[in-house]
Amino acid sequence: SQKIEQNSEALNIQEGKTATLTCNYTNYSPAYLQWYRQDPGRGPVFLLLIRENEKEKRKERLKVTFDTTLKQSLFHITASQPADSATYLCALETFAGRRALTFGSGTRLQVQP
Amino acid sequence: EPEVTQTPSHQVTQMGQEVILRCVPISNHLYFYWYRQILGQKVEFLVSFYNNEISEKSEIFDDQFSVERPDGSNFTLKIRSTKLEDSAMYFCASRVTGGESNQPQHFGDGTRLSIL
């Protein structure tokens, strides 16, 4: 069956360090992989999207990599700040069938000042 | 920046009652979605809607659920005869285009539905 896995344990890092979050998937052929941020009691906020034929995407302090051979995406936040503390969700989208997103369970990031 | 807005932010309802959750998608968006998130669990797809009809629905979206775009701006989710297990956050999302586009979905802040 299709599965998306993100680190279920919280990630605690010091301010200024780089946070690296992992998303692994099985039995999928995603067209797009997206990363969202979710704060408590709020809806997911779109951060970055990467296509299946792209290896890397950057936006300011954020970087996403996508390895379709390993079936893995890495999400990096450089020069992390306490305001980056949130849950980060990985979401896959395929061309086949519905264009809905399938989400991972998210990784909670805590950046300590 | 345009936003997806949802009302109410919190809805408390007795089991067996009907509820309507409301959403105003971003104005030039054409594709609309409902998702739900049970406390502590993943965000799950319910239904997608385009051109005034359902495009896709998940196994969760059974006969108890219905969606409607009653006018040019609102998009509603109706749950008939609510059950305790319907308690969750319900998120509306919209996207400007579909097909083979790489446009992301934009989410509202959700309606917390509590069934007593």
GROMACS .gro file of C-alpha atoms in nm:
model
  229
    1SER     CA    1   0.000   0.000   0.000
    2GLN     CA    2   0.107   0.362  -0.047
    3LYS     CA    3   0.292   0.512   0.244
    4ILE     CA    4   0.453   0.846   0.332
    5GLU     CA    5   0.682   0.856   0.632
    6GLN     CA    6   0.819   1.153   0.817
    7ASN     CA    7   1.015   1.152   1.141
    8SER     CA    8   0.745   1.126   1.403
    9GLU     CA    9   0.975   1.248   1.677
   10ALA     CA   10   1.025   1.620   1.725
   11LEU     CA   11   1.344   1.774   1.597
   12ASN     CA   12   1.515   2.011   1.840
   13ILE     CA   13   1.794   2.234   1.714
   14GLN     CA   14   1.976   2.548   1.821
   15GLU     CA   15   1.907   2.881   1.658
   16GLY     CA   16   2.136   2.946   1.364
   17LYS     CA   17   2.182   2.577   1.278
   18THR     CA   18   2.043   2.401   0.972
   19ALA     CA   19   1.733   2.187   1.024
   20THR     CA   20   1.698   1.885   0.795
   21LEU     CA   21   1.364   1.704   0.773
   22THR     CA   22   1.308   1.379   0.585
   23CYS     CA   23   1.015   1.248   0.383
   24ASN     CA   24   1.021   0.891   0.252
   25TYR     CA   25   0.754   0.731   0.040
   26THR     CA   26   0.674   0.386  -0.096
   27ASN     CA   27   0.448   0.258  -0.372
   28TYR     CA   28   0.407   0.605  -0.518
   29SER     CA   29   0.506   0.769  -0.841
   30PRO     CA   30   0.451   1.131  -0.744
   31ALA     CA   31   0.441   1.404  -1.001
   32TYR     CA   32   0.500   1.670  -0.738
   33LEU     CA   33   0.621   1.676  -0.383
   34GLN     CA   34   0.525   1.970  -0.166
   35TRP     CA   35   0.621   2.094   0.177
   36TYR     CA   36   0.379   2.278   0.401
   37ARG     CA   37   0.412   2.441   0.741
   38GLN     CA   38   0.138   2.396   0.999
   39ASP     CA   39   0.114   2.593   1.323
   40PRO     CA   40  -0.113   2.472   1.607
   41GLY     CA   41  -0.479   2.532   1.526
   42ARG     CA   42  -0.401   2.667   1.179
   43GLY     CA   43  -0.423   2.533   0.825
   44PRO     CA   44  -0.123   2.413   0.625
   45VAL     CA   45   0.074   2.693   0.459
   46PHE     CA   46   0.247   2.615   0.130
   47LEU     CA   47   0.626   2.651   0.130
   48LEU     CA   48   0.786   2.477  -0.169
   49LEU     CA   49   0.692   2.247  -0.456
   50ILE     CA   50   0.933   2.028  -0.653
   51ARG     CA   51   0.857   1.828  -0.966
   52GLU     CA   52   0.959   1.468  -1.026
   53ASN     CA   53   1.222   1.576  -1.281
   54GLU     CA   54   1.381   1.836  -1.051
   55LYS     CA   55   1.658   1.754  -0.808
   56GLU     CA   56   1.659   2.067  -0.595
   57LYS     CA   57   1.457   2.382  -0.531
   58ARG     CA   58   1.543   2.683  -0.318
   59LYS     CA   59   1.352   2.972  -0.170
   60GLU     CA   60   1.531   3.210   0.062
   61ARG     CA   61   1.648   2.998   0.361
   62LEU     CA   62   1.459   2.690   0.242
   63LYS     CA   63   1.589   2.411   0.021
   64VAL     CA   64   1.415   2.094  -0.095
   65THR     CA   65   1.575   1.795  -0.265
   66PHE     CA   66   1.389   1.516  -0.439
   67ASP     CA   67   1.544   1.177  -0.516
   68THR     CA   68   1.296   0.956  -0.703
   69THR     CA   69   1.542   0.664  -0.696
   70LEU     CA   70   1.566   0.669  -0.317
   71LYS     CA   71   1.200   0.779  -0.296
   72GLN     CA   72   1.302   1.052  -0.058
   73SER     CA   73   1.282   1.428  -0.013
   74LEU     CA   74   1.492   1.634   0.225
   75PHE     CA   75   1.377   1.973   0.348
   76HIS     CA   76   1.640   2.210   0.485
   77ILE     CA   77   1.601   2.533   0.679
   78THR     CA   78   1.930   2.718   0.704
   79ALA     CA   79   2.010   2.976   0.973
   80SER     CA   80   1.708   2.855   1.167
   81GLN     CA   81   1.517   3.092   1.394
   82PRO     CA   82   1.276   3.032   1.683
   83ALA     CA   83   0.998   3.157   1.451
   84ASP     CA   84   1.062   2.851   1.233
   85SER     CA   85   0.925   2.630   1.511
   86ALA     CA   86   0.622   2.451   1.367
   87THR     CA   87   0.513   2.118   1.220
   88TYR     CA   88   0.632   2.058   0.864
   89LEU     CA   89   0.422   1.840   0.638
   90CYS     CA   90   0.533   1.656   0.328
   91ALA     CA   91   0.261   1.602   0.066
   92LEU     CA   92   0.259   1.403  -0.257
   93GLU     CA   93   0.052   1.455  -0.566
   94THR     CA   94   0.022   1.224  -0.865
   95PHE     CA   95  -0.103   1.284  -1.215
   96ALA     CA   96  -0.313   0.970  -1.208
   97GLY     CA   97  -0.664   0.993  -1.068
   98ARG     CA   98  -0.735   1.268  -0.822
   99ARG     CA   99  -0.520   1.573  -0.790
  100ALA     CA  100  -0.561   1.571  -0.415
  101LEU     CA  101  -0.266   1.583  -0.182
  102THR     CA  102  -0.164   1.288   0.030
  103PHE     CA  103   0.006   1.411   0.345
  104GLY     CA  104   0.264   1.263   0.576
  105SER     CA  105   0.210   1.286   0.949
  106GLY     CA  106   0.452   1.577   0.982
  107THR     CA  107   0.765   1.649   1.181
  108ARG     CA  108   0.756   1.900   1.464
  109LEU     CA  109   1.056   2.134   1.462
  110GLN     CA  110   1.157   2.323   1.774
  111VAL     CA  111   1.429   2.587   1.736
  112GLN     CA  112   1.583   2.685   2.067
  113PRO     CA  113   1.709   3.043   2.110
  114GLU     CA  114  -0.235   3.835  -0.025
  115PRO     CA  115  -0.567   3.661  -0.104
  116GLU     CA  116  -0.677   3.401   0.147
  117VAL     CA  117  -0.914   3.110   0.179
  118THR     CA  118  -1.159   3.193   0.458
  119GLN     CA  119  -1.363   2.944   0.656
  120THR     CA  120  -1.656   2.990   0.892
  121PRO     CA  121  -1.730   2.918   1.166
  122SER     CA  122  -1.391   2.867   1.331
  123HIS     CA  123  -1.551   2.631   1.584
  124GLN     CA  124  -1.879   2.441   1.555
  125VAL     CA  125  -2.027   2.237   1.839
  126THR     CA  126  -2.315   2.008   1.743
  127GLN     CA  127  -2.516   1.729   1.898
  128MET     CA  128  -2.469   1.383   1.749
  129GLY     CA  129  -2.726   1.316   1.479
  130GLN     CA  130  -2.762   1.681   1.379
  131GLU     CA  131  -2.666   1.825   1.041
  132VAL     CA  132  -2.384   2.077   1.002
  133ILE     CA  133  -2.276   2.300   0.716
  134LEU     CA  134  -1.918   2.421   0.701
  135ARG     CA  135  -1.854   2.722   0.482
  136CYS     CA  136  -1.557   2.830   0.277
  137VAL     CA  137  -1.479   3.124   0.053
  138PRO     CA  138  -1.199   3.016  -0.183
  139ILE     CA  139  -0.958   3.260  -0.345
  140SER     CA  140  -1.155   3.446  -0.609
  141ASN     CA  141  -0.982   3.339  -0.932
  142HIS     CA  142  -0.936   2.977  -0.823
  143LEU     CA  143  -1.118   2.702  -1.006
  144TYR     CA  144  -1.045   2.386  -0.806
  145PHE     CA  145  -1.176   2.335  -0.456
  146TYR     CA  146  -1.104   2.073  -0.193
  147TRP     CA  147  -1.208   1.961   0.152
  148TYR     CA  148  -0.970   1.783   0.387
  149ARG     CA  149  -1.005   1.681   0.747
  150GLN     CA  150  -0.758   1.630   1.031
  151ILE     CA  151  -0.856   1.428   1.334
  152LEU     CA  152  -0.666   1.548   1.642
  153GLY     CA  153  -0.310   1.418   1.634
  154GLN     CA  154  -0.351   1.252   1.295
  155LYS     CA  155  -0.268   1.326   0.931
  156VAL     CA  156  -0.448   1.566   0.705
  157GLU     CA  157  -0.679   1.348   0.492
  158PHE     CA  158  -0.841   1.421   0.157
  159LEU     CA  159  -1.220   1.416   0.142
  160VAL     CA  160  -1.331   1.557  -0.193
  161SER     CA  161  -1.231   1.773  -0.488
  162PHE     CA  162  -1.471   1.991  -0.688
  163TYR     CA  163  -1.440   2.152  -1.029
  164ASN     CA  164  -1.686   2.302  -1.273
  165ASN     CA  165  -1.975   2.256  -1.032
  166GLU     CA  166  -1.927   1.887  -0.982
  167ILE     CA  167  -1.725   1.645  -0.773
  168SER     CA  168  -1.399   1.545  -0.944
  169GLU     CA  169  -1.281   1.289  -0.696
  170LYS     CA  170  -1.373   1.168  -0.350
  171SER     CA  171  -1.208   0.949  -0.092
  172GLU     CA  172  -1.344   0.650   0.092
  173ILE     CA  173  -1.422   0.878   0.384
  174PHE     CA  174  -1.662   1.087   0.174
  175ASP     CA  175  -1.969   0.863   0.197
  176ASP     CA  176  -2.339   0.942   0.159
  177GLN     CA  177  -2.332   1.136   0.483
  178PHE     CA  178  -2.132   1.411   0.312
  179SER     CA  179  -2.218   1.651   0.033
  180VAL     CA  180  -2.060   1.959  -0.120
  181GLU     CA  181  -2.208   2.254  -0.299
  182ARG     CA  182  -2.107   2.581  -0.457
  183PRO     CA  183  -2.436   2.766  -0.408
  184ASP     CA  184  -2.313   3.093  -0.558
  185GLY     CA  185  -2.003   3.240  -0.716
  186SER     CA  186  -1.807   3.267  -0.395
  187ASN     CA  187  -1.905   3.007  -0.134
  188PHE     CA  188  -1.813   2.640  -0.119
  189THR     CA  189  -1.986   2.432   0.147
  190LEU     CA  190  -1.947   2.092   0.309
  191LYS     CA  191  -2.262   1.942   0.459
  192ILE     CA  192  -2.249   1.653   0.703
  193ARG     CA  193  -2.583   1.486   0.765
  194SER     CA  194  -2.657   1.298   1.087
  195THR     CA  195  -2.320   1.367   1.247
  196LYS     CA  196  -2.136   1.097   1.442
  197LEU     CA  197  -1.886   1.129   1.726
  198GLU     CA  198  -1.607   1.024   1.490
  199ASP     CA  199  -1.678   1.324   1.266
  200SER     CA  200  -1.510   1.543   1.528
  201ALA     CA  201  -1.206   1.692   1.352
  202MET     CA  202  -1.061   2.003   1.191
  203TYR     CA  203  -1.204   2.050   0.844
  204PHE     CA  204  -0.990   2.242   0.597
  205CYS     CA  205  -1.099   2.395   0.271
  206ALA     CA  206  -0.838   2.449  -0.001
  207SER     CA  207  -0.838   2.599  -0.347
  208ARG     CA  208  -0.609   2.598  -0.647
  209VAL     CA  209  -0.604   2.831  -0.944
  210THR     CA  210  -0.569   2.554  -1.204
  211GLY     CA  211  -0.559   2.176  -1.216
  212GLY     CA  212  -0.443   1.936  -1.484
  213GLU     CA  213  -0.071   1.909  -1.522
  214SER     CA  214   0.005   2.232  -1.346
  215ASN     CA  215   0.238   2.288  -1.057
  216GLN     CA  216   0.021   2.537  -0.876
  217PRO     CA  217  -0.007   2.464  -0.505
  218GLN     CA  218  -0.321   2.437  -0.302
  219HIS     CA  219  -0.397   2.718  -0.058
  220PHE     CA  220  -0.563   2.624   0.269
  221GLY     CA  221  -0.795   2.803   0.506
  222ASP     CA  222  -0.745   2.791   0.881
  223GLY     CA  223  -1.017   2.533   0.923
  224THR     CA  224  -1.335   2.475   1.118
  225ARG     CA  225  -1.301   2.275   1.437
  226LEU     CA  226  -1.606   2.049   1.451
  227SER     CA  227  -1.693   1.901   1.791
  228ILE     CA  228  -1.970   1.642   1.806
  229LEU     CA  229  -2.120   1.586   2.151
   0.00000   0.00000   0.00000
